XYZ file of N, CA and C in Angstrom:
876
model
N 214.219 -122.464 292.262
C 213.211 -122.434 293.334
C 212.479 -121.342 293.670
N 210.794 -122.078 294.129
C 209.776 -121.182 294.415
C 210.154 -120.387 295.485
N 210.058 -118.330 295.711
C 210.268 -118.016 297.339
C 208.924 -117.843 297.353
N 208.574 -118.180 299.154
C 207.424 -117.860 299.512
C 207.393 -116.300 300.389
N 206.735 -115.600 299.918
C 206.378 -114.775 300.851
C 205.836 -114.588 301.902
N 206.337 -113.371 302.237
C 205.897 -113.371 303.628
C 204.206 -112.957 304.081
N 203.876 -112.824 304.855
C 202.875 -112.672 304.994
C 202.315 -110.927 304.880
N 203.575 -109.935 305.654
C 203.517 -108.591 304.992
C 203.893 -108.557 303.059
N 204.321 -109.165 302.755
C 204.630 -109.266 301.227
C 203.374 -109.515 300.719
N 202.471 -110.230 301.136
C 201.171 -110.347 299.923
C 200.498 -109.514 300.442
N 200.027 -108.586 301.781
C 199.485 -107.785 302.085
C 199.357 -106.642 301.076
N 201.432 -106.433 301.001
C 201.629 -105.485 300.014
C 201.256 -105.512 298.686
N 201.019 -106.573 297.652
C 200.488 -107.286 297.149
C 199.030 -107.183 296.678
N 198.963 -108.142 297.216
C 197.339 -107.349 296.984
C 196.750 -106.127 297.350
N 197.236 -105.263 297.807
C 197.182 -103.606 298.054
C 197.177 -102.892 297.179
N 198.219 -103.532 296.944
C 199.187 -102.617 295.551
C 198.149 -103.183 294.242
N 197.460 -104.198 293.954
C 197.225 -104.824 292.583
C 195.697 -104.732 292.696
N 195.182 -104.522 294.275
C 193.465 -103.290 294.053
C 193.860 -102.236 294.038
N 195.309 -101.456 294.243
C 194.649 -100.225 294.245
C 195.032 -99.604 292.993
N 195.848 -100.618 292.112
C 196.279 -99.759 290.695
C 194.851 -100.705 290.065
N 193.365 -101.584 290.176
C 192.514 -102.387 289.620
C 191.650 -100.691 289.527
N 191.837 -100.443 291.253
C 190.815 -99.100 291.335
C 191.111 -97.949 290.420
N 191.899 -97.894 290.099
C 192.609 -96.506 288.966
C 192.168 -96.616 288.240
N 192.637 -97.773 287.443
C 192.662 -98.216 285.795
C 190.909 -98.623 285.632
N 190.492 -98.719 286.884
C 188.352 -98.560 286.673
C 188.255 -97.249 286.167
N 188.564 -96.173 287.088
C 188.187 -95.289 287.060
C 188.885 -94.291 286.541
N 190.355 -94.673 284.885
C 189.880 -94.239 285.045
C 189.573 -94.427 283.117
N 189.585 -96.496 283.732
C 188.981 -96.940 281.607
C 186.937 -96.064 281.551
N 186.034 -95.925 282.697
C 185.225 -96.066 282.814
C 184.533 -94.721 281.684
N 185.417 -93.556 282.108
C 185.103 -93.045 281.156
C 185.033 -92.661 279.703
N 185.992 -93.620 279.404
C 185.771 -93.698 278.269
C 185.131 -94.323 277.650
N 185.187 -95.590 277.976
C 184.334 -96.722 277.542
C 182.629 -95.750 277.308
N 182.693 -95.077 278.070
C 181.145 -94.465 278.041
C 180.974 -93.431 277.329
N 182.178 -92.875 276.777
C 181.564 -92.954 275.332
C 182.306 -92.801 274.166
N 182.565 -94.109 273.988
C 183.301 -94.927 273.317
C 181.445 -95.630 272.509
N 181.181 -95.973 274.183
C 178.998 -96.541 273.921
C 178.937 -95.715 273.636
N 178.564 -94.389 274.263
C 177.721 -93.052 273.153
C 177.281 -92.916 272.147
N 179.127 -92.890 271.077
C 179.603 -93.076 269.949
C 179.087 -94.118 269.308
N 178.134 -94.600 269.750
C 177.904 -95.700 269.025
C 176.302 -96.050 269.027
N 175.721 -95.140 269.882
C 174.144 -95.511 270.300
C 173.544 -94.470 269.311
N 171.979 -94.118 269.561
C 171.552 -94.081 269.031
C 170.923 -92.087 269.532
N 171.011 -91.100 269.026
C 170.841 -89.867 269.769
C 169.498 -89.937 270.498
N 168.375 -91.093 270.366
C 167.467 -91.228 271.765
C 167.644 -91.586 272.144
N 168.905 -93.035 273.053
C 169.089 -93.531 273.804
C 170.023 -92.681 274.206
N 170.535 -91.585 273.811
C 171.584 -90.941 274.549
C 171.206 -89.730 275.250
N 169.653 -88.853 275.264
C 168.995 -88.441 274.976
C 167.939 -88.633 276.647
N 167.678 -90.190 276.395
C 167.212 -90.789 277.922
C 167.378 -91.193 278.512
N 169.431 -90.735 278.712
C 170.035 -91.672 279.102
C 169.868 -92.718 279.745
N 170.536 -93.870 278.563
C 169.936 -95.402 278.331
C 171.650 -96.421 277.925
N 172.026 -95.329 278.589
C 174.098 -95.471 277.988
C 174.288 -95.215 279.443
N 175.053 -96.855 278.454
C 176.410 -96.442 280.721
C 177.473 -97.120 279.611
N 178.064 -98.574 279.215
C 178.947 -98.826 279.363
C 178.547 -99.212 277.457
N 177.444 -99.263 277.154
C 176.891 -100.536 275.691
C 176.525 -100.194 275.121
N 177.364 -99.731 274.231
C 175.898 -98.982 273.367
C 174.477 -99.613 273.255
N 173.635 -98.334 272.853
C 172.508 -99.394 273.509
C 171.794 -98.337 271.447
N 170.931 -99.075 270.467
C 170.721 -99.242 269.575
C 171.732 -98.555 268.290
N 172.866 -99.354 268.331
C 173.756 -99.270 268.059
C 173.703 -99.016 266.498
N 174.649 -97.721 266.768
C 174.291 -97.139 264.900
C 175.178 -96.106 264.324
N 175.728 -96.136 263.545
C 176.999 -95.362 262.674
C 177.210 -94.548 261.692
N 175.110 -93.701 262.043
C 175.218 -92.468 261.840
C 175.434 -91.142 262.532
N 176.135 -90.982 263.767
C 176.873 -90.436 264.768
C 178.451 -89.884 263.785
N 179.098 -91.615 263.245
C 180.239 -90.861 262.457
C 180.203 -90.373 260.839
N 179.889 -90.803 260.560
C 178.963 -90.526 258.934
C 178.956 -89.308 259.098
N 178.488 -89.087 259.981
C 177.982 -87.312 260.296
C 179.632 -85.883 260.490
N 180.063 -87.149 261.602
C 181.730 -86.513 260.826
C 182.466 -86.812 260.622
N 182.345 -87.730 259.682
C 183.461 -87.660 258.616
C 183.338 -87.113 257.063
N 181.906 -86.945 257.485
C 181.191 -85.631 256.026
C 181.244 -84.439 256.535
N 182.126 -83.734 257.751
C 182.142 -82.116 258.489
C 183.495 -81.983 257.633
N 184.172 -81.311 256.291
C 185.006 -80.800 256.238
C 185.515 -79.977 257.114
N 184.771 -78.992 258.252
C 185.615 -78.615 259.874
C 186.134 -79.729 260.407
N 185.882 -80.795 260.579
C 186.817 -81.992 261.305
C 187.460 -82.497 260.383
N 187.593 -82.642 259.132
C 188.955 -82.644 258.198
C 190.806 -81.886 258.231
N 189.542 -80.657 258.060
C 191.033 -79.291 257.898
C 191.144 -79.644 258.944
N 191.151 -79.453 260.245
C 191.480 -79.417 261.643
C 192.528 -80.094 261.319
N 192.111 -81.744 261.186
C 193.054 -83.022 261.268
C 193.980 -82.144 260.636
N 194.425 -82.235 258.956
C 195.113 -82.061 258.562
C 195.784 -80.803 259.148
N 195.365 -79.965 260.148
C 196.545 -79.165 260.570
C 197.104 -79.520 261.667
N 196.477 -80.244 262.491
C 197.384 -81.136 263.395
C 198.291 -82.338 262.971
N 197.625 -82.783 262.041
C 199.103 -83.229 261.620
C 200.500 -82.866 260.643
N 200.060 -81.706 260.625
C 201.330 -80.844 260.040
C 202.175 -80.896 261.184
N 201.592 -79.901 261.787
C 202.186 -79.831 263.392
C 202.869 -80.620 264.224
N 202.117 -82.259 264.324
C 202.817 -82.921 264.233
C 204.215 -83.676 264.217
N 204.287 -83.375 263.146
C 204.644 -84.118 262.251
C 206.241 -82.814 261.645
N 205.489 -82.105 261.171
C 207.047 -80.782 261.387
C 207.083 -80.286 263.600
N 206.852 -80.138 263.917
C 207.122 -80.267 265.727
C 208.085 -81.416 266.262
N 207.822 -82.878 265.930
C 208.025 -84.690 265.972
C 209.524 -84.315 265.668
N 209.929 -83.717 264.131
C 210.755 -83.641 263.344
C 212.112 -82.577 264.369
N 211.746 -81.673 264.383
C 212.500 -81.013 264.802
C 212.582 -81.234 266.029
N 212.046 -81.272 266.515
C 212.136 -81.872 268.496
C 212.851 -83.100 268.026
N 212.984 -83.774 267.729
C 213.785 -85.449 267.633
C 215.143 -84.933 267.000
N 214.793 -83.883 266.515
C 216.290 -83.556 265.230
C 217.056 -82.378 266.915
N 216.605 -81.763 267.290
C 217.206 -80.676 268.811
C 218.053 -81.895 269.395
N 216.923 -82.709 270.266
C 216.974 -83.096 271.099
C 218.824 -84.040 270.920
N 217.941 -85.030 269.859
C 219.869 -85.668 269.596
C 220.879 -85.638 269.404
N 221.080 -83.698 268.685
C 222.329 -83.251 268.527
C 222.768 -82.274 269.454
N 221.318 -82.167 270.509
C 221.766 -81.101 272.289
C 222.457 -82.614 272.997
N 221.867 -83.489 272.877
C 222.199 -84.837 273.726
C 223.361 -85.479 273.972
N 223.510 -85.462 272.666
C 224.980 -86.619 272.712
C 226.438 -85.455 273.011
N 226.388 -84.427 272.156
C 228.057 -83.937 273.540
C 227.889 -83.562 274.539
N 226.698 -83.524 275.332
C 226.068 -83.460 276.767
C 226.699 -84.805 277.708
N 225.804 -85.861 276.702
C 226.486 -86.963 277.238
C 227.683 -87.425 277.417
N 228.902 -86.582 276.842
C 230.030 -86.738 276.942
C 230.606 -86.142 278.788
N 231.243 -87.211 279.782
C 231.610 -86.668 280.814
C 232.776 -85.028 280.935
N 233.939 -85.714 279.362
C 234.936 -84.708 279.229
C 234.284 -83.439 278.801
N 233.399 -83.661 278.068
C 232.793 -82.134 277.504
C 233.186 -81.018 278.709
N 233.957 -79.622 277.884
C 234.161 -79.055 279.232
C 232.952 -77.664 279.355
N 232.471 -77.410 280.015
C 231.441 -76.109 280.367
C 229.835 -77.716 280.451
N 230.484 -78.347 280.764
C 229.015 -79.297 280.625
C 228.224 -78.766 282.449
N 228.062 -78.840 283.264
C 227.786 -79.075 284.367
C 227.227 -77.536 283.806
N 228.025 -76.093 283.978
C 227.525 -75.478 282.844
C 225.903 -75.319 282.344
N 225.924 -76.048 281.540
C 224.996 -76.441 280.293
C 223.445 -76.783 281.024
N 224.326 -78.492 281.860
C 223.049 -79.009 282.341
C 222.386 -78.005 283.712
N 223.120 -77.191 283.934
C 222.359 -76.376 285.450
C 221.185 -75.355 284.999
N 221.734 -74.912 283.258
C 220.996 -73.915 282.150
C 219.612 -74.809 281.331
N 219.461 -76.000 281.643
C 218.512 -77.191 281.363
C 217.355 -77.202 282.308
N 218.041 -77.945 284.404
C 217.760 -77.475 284.984
C 216.309 -76.842 285.519
N 217.816 -75.418 284.995
C 216.843 -74.032 284.902
C 214.773 -73.359 284.628
N 215.101 -74.155 283.619
C 214.163 -74.239 282.699
C 213.188 -75.420 282.829
N 213.942 -76.239 283.821
C 212.216 -77.127 284.129
C 211.762 -76.649 285.299
N 212.495 -76.003 286.328
C 211.869 -75.284 287.543
C 211.087 -74.300 287.590
N 211.905 -73.469 286.391
C 210.381 -71.663 286.261
C 210.955 -71.898 285.000
N 209.944 -71.621 284.703
C 209.783 -71.969 282.779
C 209.022 -69.803 282.504
N 209.016 -69.656 281.500
C 208.709 -68.953 280.800
C 207.245 -68.213 281.951
N 206.406 -67.338 281.892
C 205.552 -67.083 282.398
C 204.778 -66.788 280.668
N 203.309 -66.297 280.616
C 202.742 -66.448 279.098
C 202.344 -65.252 278.473
N 202.649 -64.066 279.182
C 202.876 -62.957 278.220
C 203.718 -62.455 277.774
N 204.619 -62.640 278.219
C 206.082 -62.897 277.808
C 206.097 -63.615 276.606
N 205.930 -65.021 277.131
C 206.075 -65.439 275.892
C 205.337 -65.782 274.515
N 204.411 -65.195 275.219
C 203.238 -64.076 273.991
C 203.575 -63.317 273.267
N 203.636 -61.590 274.274
C 204.858 -61.055 273.019
C 205.741 -61.770 272.377
N 206.844 -62.464 272.785
C 207.933 -62.966 272.128
C 207.738 -63.771 270.871
N 205.942 -64.417 270.848
C 206.008 -65.119 269.728
C 205.406 -63.869 268.542
N 204.232 -62.979 269.204
C 204.176 -61.712 268.292
C 204.559 -61.082 267.493
N 206.504 -60.621 268.588
C 207.222 -59.778 267.857
C 207.895 -60.389 267.069
N 208.001 -62.082 267.007
C 208.057 -62.667 265.566
C 208.026 -62.551 264.638
N 206.382 -62.530 264.585
C 206.269 -62.192 263.480
C 204.936 -64.021 262.900
N 204.933 -64.903 264.035
C 204.883 -66.053 264.447
C 203.357 -66.434 264.502
N 202.777 -65.391 265.003
C 200.987 -65.902 264.950
C 200.407 -66.036 263.853
N 199.306 -66.441 264.663
C 198.285 -67.717 263.655
C 199.154 -68.489 262.715
N 200.356 -69.023 262.599
C 201.365 -69.553 261.887
C 201.587 -70.895 262.454
N 202.201 -72.114 261.705
C 202.415 -72.740 262.238
C 203.842 -72.915 263.605
N 204.656 -72.525 262.875
C 205.752 -72.182 263.929
C 205.133 -71.749 265.386
N 204.870 -70.674 265.475
C 204.240 -71.375 267.042
C 203.718 -71.430 267.577
N 203.887 -72.921 267.583
C 203.642 -74.148 267.942
C 204.429 -75.102 268.112
N 205.757 -74.730 267.552
C 207.270 -75.847 266.818
C 208.181 -74.926 267.349
N 207.626 -73.949 267.166
C 209.563 -73.558 267.659
C 209.265 -73.105 268.884
N 208.384 -72.367 269.988
C 208.830 -72.335 271.138
C 208.986 -73.296 272.044
N 208.729 -74.750 271.735
C 208.492 -75.892 273.061
C 209.589 -76.709 271.936
N 210.487 -76.644 270.622
C 211.279 -77.146 270.215
C 212.619 -78.110 271.193
N 212.538 -78.206 272.617
C 213.376 -79.176 272.987
C 212.783 -78.786 274.258
N 212.712 -80.155 275.045
C 212.604 -81.098 276.109
C 213.526 -81.123 276.864
N 213.053 -80.178 278.059
C 214.672 -80.247 278.990
C 214.700 -82.098 280.065
N 213.075 -82.389 279.755
C 212.934 -83.012 280.748
C 213.643 -84.548 279.240
N 212.564 -85.008 278.586
C 213.046 -85.957 277.351
C 214.657 -85.583 277.381
N 215.446 -84.306 277.357
C 216.522 -84.287 276.420
C 217.892 -84.915 277.980
N 216.932 -84.889 278.785
C 218.047 -85.716 280.456
C 217.583 -86.927 280.068
N 216.036 -88.217 279.529
C 216.396 -88.518 279.525
C 217.116 -90.057 278.593
N 217.485 -88.490 277.284
C 218.181 -88.435 276.329
C 219.512 -89.075 276.697
N 220.541 -87.350 276.805
C 221.503 -87.470 277.616
C 222.237 -88.903 278.707
N 220.906 -89.393 279.182
C 221.566 -90.733 280.420
C 220.983 -91.839 279.398
N 220.743 -92.468 278.925
C 219.931 -93.549 277.905
C 221.275 -93.448 276.951
N 222.164 -92.340 276.444
C 223.071 -92.442 275.473
C 224.911 -92.470 275.782
N 224.903 -92.281 277.136
C 225.803 -92.711 278.494
C 226.215 -94.145 278.064
N 224.576 -94.818 277.937
C 225.136 -96.691 278.224
C 225.619 -97.457 276.688
N 225.965 -96.515 276.025
C 226.445 -96.921 274.775
C 227.832 -96.512 274.765
N 228.458 -97.873 274.767
C 229.965 -98.115 275.423
C 230.599 -96.970 274.109
N 232.265 -96.447 275.166
C 233.208 -95.645 275.025
C 233.716 -96.153 273.676
N 233.890 -97.795 273.653
C 234.635 -98.648 272.608
C 234.495 -98.217 271.759
N 232.744 -98.034 271.190
C 232.959 -98.358 270.253
C 232.785 -96.939 268.992
N 232.703 -95.489 270.470
C 233.616 -94.607 269.426
C 234.596 -94.665 269.651
N 235.969 -95.097 270.390
C 236.805 -94.890 270.244
C 237.702 -95.969 269.154
N 236.679 -97.003 268.001
C 237.230 -97.540 267.059
C 236.198 -96.769 266.140
N 235.076 -96.285 266.004
C 234.875 -95.325 264.874
C 235.911 -94.130 264.175
N 235.989 -93.248 266.030
C 237.453 -92.266 265.500
C 238.693 -93.124 264.607
N 239.105 -93.990 265.768
C 240.537 -94.864 264.616
C 240.058 -94.749 263.274
N 239.054 -95.304 262.946
C 238.179 -95.457 261.744
C 238.214 -94.189 260.911
N 239.024 -93.670 261.730
C 237.964 -92.092 261.208
C 236.731 -91.571 260.589
N 235.638 -91.677 261.171
C 234.788 -91.161 260.895
C 234.054 -90.211 262.221
N 233.166 -89.038 261.576
C 233.368 -87.837 262.497
C 232.147 -87.806 263.732
N 232.746 -87.023 264.411
C 231.609 -86.855 265.573
C 229.804 -87.093 265.012
N 230.003 -85.776 264.213
C 228.320 -86.498 263.546
C 228.133 -87.048 262.834
N 229.443 -88.311 262.237
C 228.244 -89.214 261.518
C 228.147 -90.666 262.622
N 229.189 -90.108 263.406
C 229.206 -91.445 264.723
C 227.554 -91.385 265.763
N 227.082 -89.876 265.509
C 225.154 -89.662 265.886
C 224.854 -90.426 265.411
N 224.319 -90.174 264.048
C 223.461 -90.751 263.297
C 223.694 -92.334 262.414
N 225.634 -92.538 263.175
C 225.376 -93.937 262.222
C 225.625 -95.416 263.499
N 226.195 -95.117 264.816
C 226.746 -95.314 265.424
C 225.443 -95.023 266.583
N 225.051 -93.784 267.314
C 224.355 -93.771 268.190
C 222.918 -93.668 267.801
N 222.058 -93.568 266.965
C 220.832 -93.193 266.972
C 219.965 -94.738 266.953
N 221.288 -95.728 266.205
C 220.735 -96.872 265.889
C 220.725 -97.869 266.623
N 221.664 -97.782 267.763
C 221.635 -98.825 268.944
C 220.629 -97.605 270.452
N 219.808 -97.016 269.849
C 219.470 -95.541 271.014
C 217.946 -95.919 270.472
N 217.958 -96.959 269.268
C 216.149 -96.774 269.235
C 214.363 -96.972 270.162
N 215.402 -97.607 271.343
C 214.240 -97.068 272.192
C 213.993 -95.956 273.608
N 215.279 -95.659 273.296
C 214.996 -93.524 273.592
C 214.296 -92.723 272.349
N 214.777 -93.239 271.508
C 214.439 -92.802 270.161
C 212.852 -92.889 270.402
N 212.460 -94.003 270.107
C 210.908 -94.283 269.514
C 210.032 -93.916 271.236
N 210.341 -93.878 272.470
C 209.930 -93.428 273.578
C 209.989 -92.014 273.317
N 210.847 -90.923 272.637
C 210.884 -89.805 272.716
C 209.888 -89.133 271.378
N 209.696 -90.045 270.502
C 208.856 -89.969 269.174
C 208.108 -90.127 269.960
N 207.192 -90.927 270.924
C 205.767 -91.039 271.268
C 205.568 -89.345 272.029
N 206.654 -89.797 273.364
C 206.719 -88.026 273.897
C 205.776 -87.194 273.178
N 206.768 -86.835 272.236
C 206.071 -85.372 271.579
C 205.019 -85.391 270.926
N 205.134 -86.826 269.609
C 204.175 -86.569 268.735
C 203.037 -87.049 269.521
N 202.575 -87.336 270.697
C 201.207 -87.376 271.923
C 201.074 -85.867 272.188
N 201.868 -85.111 272.511
C 202.059 -83.826 273.210
C 201.797 -82.722 271.662
N 201.755 -82.659 271.203
C 201.675 -82.068 270.016
C 200.512 -82.457 269.680
N 200.190 -83.217 269.272
C 198.319 -84.203 268.897
C 197.746 -83.609 270.010
N 197.719 -84.078 271.577
C 197.304 -82.775 272.306
C 197.386 -81.835 272.984
N 197.940 -80.783 272.246
C 198.360 -79.728 272.890
C 196.850 -79.480 272.198
N 196.677 -78.346 273.485
C 195.595 -77.569 273.374
C 195.524 -76.250 273.888
N 196.735 -75.892 274.847
C 196.507 -74.192 275.069
C 197.369 -73.363 273.849
N 197.958 -74.345 273.388
C 199.275 -73.110 272.785
C 198.323 -73.035 270.807
N 197.967 -73.728 270.927
C 196.540 -73.363 269.740
C 195.646 -72.028 269.712
N 195.318 -72.489 271.228
C 194.434 -71.541 272.002
C 194.946 -69.661 271.643
N 196.601 -70.228 272.719
C 196.780 -68.697 272.522
C 197.537 -68.147 271.179
N 197.705 -69.081 270.860
C 198.117 -68.798 269.322
C 197.914 -68.355 268.279
N 197.127 -69.244 267.670
C 195.941 -69.453 267.094
C 194.645 -69.080 266.947
N 194.139 -67.592 266.303
C 192.918 -66.957 265.939
C 192.404 -67.326 264.958
N 193.284 -67.518 263.419
C 192.670 -67.524 262.538
C 191.368 -69.137 262.369
N 189.902 -68.996 262.625
C 189.435 -70.369 262.224
C 190.241 -71.306 261.583
N 190.405 -71.164 260.276
C 190.737 -72.029 259.148
C 191.823 -72.639 259.750
N 192.745 -72.347 260.972
C 193.947 -72.853 261.423
C 193.701 -73.632 262.752
N 193.039 -73.412 263.070
C 192.485 -74.319 264.137
C 192.793 -76.059 263.718
N 193.323 -75.935 265.104
C 193.808 -78.049 265.351
C 192.444 -77.912 265.900
N 193.062 -80.082 266.151
C 192.004 -80.726 266.196
C 191.161 -80.213 267.154
N 192.509 -79.648 268.457
C 191.695 -79.662 269.084
C 190.508 -79.024 270.308
N 191.125 -77.430 269.301
C 190.254 -76.452 269.553
C 189.083 -76.359 268.808
N 188.885 -77.673 267.949
C 188.087 -78.281 267.475
C 187.077 -78.990 267.787
N 187.745 -79.546 268.622
C 186.584 -80.513 270.324
C 186.410 -79.302 271.105
N 187.595 -78.451 271.393
C 186.319 -77.126 272.467
C 185.182 -76.732 271.875
N 185.518 -75.853 270.997
C 184.663 -75.265 270.307
C 183.035 -76.075 270.396
N 183.202 -77.398 269.772
C 182.455 -78.359 269.694
C 181.352 -78.948 270.860
N 182.521 -78.725 272.213
C 182.471 -79.028 273.629
C 181.712 -78.414 274.027
N 182.531 -77.155 274.573
C 182.222 -76.380 274.996
C 181.728 -75.140 274.788
N 181.187 -75.057 273.938
C 180.592 -73.808 273.559
C 179.315 -73.785 272.760
N 179.204 -75.124 272.688
C 178.108 -75.978 271.660
C 178.456 -75.295 270.443
N 179.359 -75.802 269.658
C 179.903 -74.752 268.482
C 179.539 -75.956 267.550
N 177.827 -77.268 267.402
C 178.325 -77.936 266.596
C 177.205 -77.163 264.852
N 177.315 -75.480 264.818
C 176.684 -75.358 263.208
C 177.273 -76.279 262.435
N 178.086 -76.593 261.711
C 178.297 -77.251 260.660
C 178.191 -78.050 260.751
N 178.475 -79.329 261.822
C 177.289 -80.085 261.947
C 176.275 -80.818 262.040
N 175.986 -79.578 263.027
C 174.289 -79.683 262.734
C 173.322 -79.865 261.495
N 174.311 -78.421 260.872
C 173.403 -78.153 259.056
C 173.947 -78.967 258.431
N 175.281 -80.041 257.902
C 174.653 -81.099 257.381
C 173.971 -82.081 258.338
N 173.633 -82.418 259.661
C 172.453 -83.359 260.255
C 171.141 -82.948 259.371
N 171.159 -81.504 259.315
C 169.580 -81.325 258.805
C 169.248 -81.469 257.435
N 170.694 -81.115 256.764
C 170.819 -81.221 255.327
C 170.164 -82.314 254.671
N 171.376 -83.195 255.651
C 170.813 -85.452 255.326
C 169.472 -85.970 255.971
N 168.949 -84.324 256.243
C 167.409 -85.632 257.368
C 167.910 -86.604 258.104
N 169.173 -86.487 259.528
C 169.475 -87.723 260.386
C 168.882 -86.472 261.655
N 168.544 -87.368 262.531
C 168.489 -86.400 263.381
C 169.119 -87.501 264.300
N 170.036 -86.287 264.831
C 170.806 -86.460 266.077
C 171.036 -85.470 267.409
N 172.307 -85.530 268.349
C 172.049 -85.231 269.598
C 172.982 -84.412 269.442
N 173.613 -82.593 269.648
C 174.798 -82.807 269.588
C 175.747 -83.177 270.284
N 175.060 -84.477 271.680
C 176.045 -84.890 272.226
C 176.059 -85.784 271.909
N 175.689 -86.726 270.981
C 175.998 -87.885 270.475
C 177.619 -87.152 269.042
N 177.217 -86.531 268.025
C 177.769 -86.277 267.776
C 179.685 -85.538 268.385
N 179.581 -85.275 268.995
C 181.073 -84.814 270.066
C 181.474 -86.402 270.347
N 180.775 -87.037 270.922
C 181.637 -88.374 271.923
C 181.814 -88.728 270.313
N 181.626 -89.192 269.176
C 181.821 -89.706 267.817
C 183.063 -88.829 267.423
N 183.046 -87.653 267.334
C 183.765 -86.357 266.846
C 185.136 -87.058 268.353
N 185.224 -87.034 269.540
C 185.938 -87.624 270.342
C 186.613 -89.386 270.250
N 186.072 -89.470 269.700
C 186.501 -91.034 269.391
C 187.199 -91.254 268.215
N 187.242 -90.436 266.851
C 187.770 -90.435 265.779
C 188.566 -89.850 266.105
N 189.330 -88.307 267.011
C 190.249 -88.124 267.301
C 191.517 -88.896 267.873
N 190.918 -89.615 268.546
C 192.049 -90.332 269.070
C 192.223 -91.629 268.835
N 191.653 -91.522 267.443
C 192.332 -93.590 266.476
C 193.506 -93.077 266.510
N 193.887 -92.312 265.794
C 195.064 -92.098 265.590
C 196.328 -92.422 266.931
N 196.176 -91.858 268.124
C 197.143 -92.065 268.532
C 197.260 -93.358 269.373
N 195.334 -94.313 269.510
C 195.725 -95.596 270.247
C 196.423 -96.362 268.692
N 196.015 -96.252 267.492
C 196.508 -97.219 266.653
C 198.284 -97.331 266.740
N 199.156 -95.283 267.100
C 200.264 -95.902 266.973
C 201.231 -96.663 268.259
N 200.476 -96.407 269.578
C 201.017 -97.044 270.440
C 201.264 -98.329 270.621
N 200.820 -99.040 269.821
C 201.237 -100.623 270.072
C 202.702 -101.284 268.884
N 202.398 -99.881 267.916
C 203.831 -100.110 266.842
C 205.227 -99.907 268.306
N 204.887 -98.558 269.304
C 206.053 -98.369 269.258
C 206.014 -98.688 271.371
N 205.681 -99.686 271.784
C 204.791 -99.888 273.148
C 206.111 -100.517 273.134
N 206.458 -101.860 272.665
C 207.759 -102.503 272.895
C 208.970 -101.748 272.961
N 209.487 -101.339 272.213
C 210.472 -99.722 272.916
C 210.106 -99.355 273.793
N 208.810 -98.249 274.244
C 207.983 -97.454 275.130
C 209.538 -98.035 276.738
N 208.748 -99.158 277.258
C 209.214 -99.495 278.647
C 210.680 -99.022 278.787
N 211.399 -100.016 277.627
C 212.940 -99.809 278.296
C 213.575 -98.984 277.872
N 212.594 -97.421 276.919
C 213.546 -96.822 275.826
C 213.168 -95.349 278.184
N 212.122 -95.462 277.974
C 211.844 -94.712 280.221
C 212.377 -94.860 280.675
N 213.223 -97.025 280.981
C 213.438 -97.318 282.066
C 214.749 -96.984 281.823
N 215.506 -97.025 280.475
C 217.661 -96.947 281.107
C 217.751 -95.101 281.453
N 216.554 -95.226 280.002
C 216.172 -93.314 280.370
C 216.371 -92.337 281.699
N 215.151 -93.156 282.380
C 215.598 -92.723 283.653
C 216.570 -92.974 284.608
N 217.767 -93.526 284.663
C 217.806 -94.305 285.370
C 219.481 -93.674 285.311
N 219.776 -93.072 286.650
C 221.123 -92.029 286.767
C 221.904 -92.793 287.550
N 223.068 -92.784 286.794
C 224.093 -93.811 287.506
C 225.027 -93.462 288.534
């Protein structure tokens, strides 16, 4: 039976849809402009003829970027950070969230208070830098993956999701002689794929987009990440390698065109990964955020 909405509900729905549409359009316009610019000729960009559609479409911008060794070197460094950092994040989050999801754990409230404390009061930048320096982690990949090994917010999401697993399963597993570690990897993780995929997305995208950490802890130009490379390319106009390659190839390209093509290529991996995790993302974030 179809339920008729009241006038107030219709007004609310219209206002809500209109507001969300405006936000979506405002968020998409810059993205569409960059994508259109990356496929447009330098002449069209210089004369401001590009809006939301490529003008004098060309792939020269992308050809120059993919032939730049600095781009691939930075990308490979970022891939290593994403893989290693996400692996450490997931393992530590799982093995920490499981015991804290048990209401009968001794000292559980104390540990939860410590976790929540870190969400409210975070370590300042200078002490964090000095700690990493004194541990001799500067200019290493460990400086980017160890300080943020566990996210308190993601851990709470995981704890809440783990509570949805029926206790009868654990009781049956204990009767069969299964250890707590085996229950985590053979029962909890397989039944918690929505939150696992959600946290994978959170952690992986966080490492991929991390800019401040490499800026603070990495001084070696040969170890710069993709985000640092993008910053040097855009903010400082550091397009020496791409400009040199353009001159050698005889292609006349503007720095703006190269910047846009680099931004698009750096965004592609995240865009490709998201559809595979999307079906788990909503369920994992929703169930993990519901407080009993």
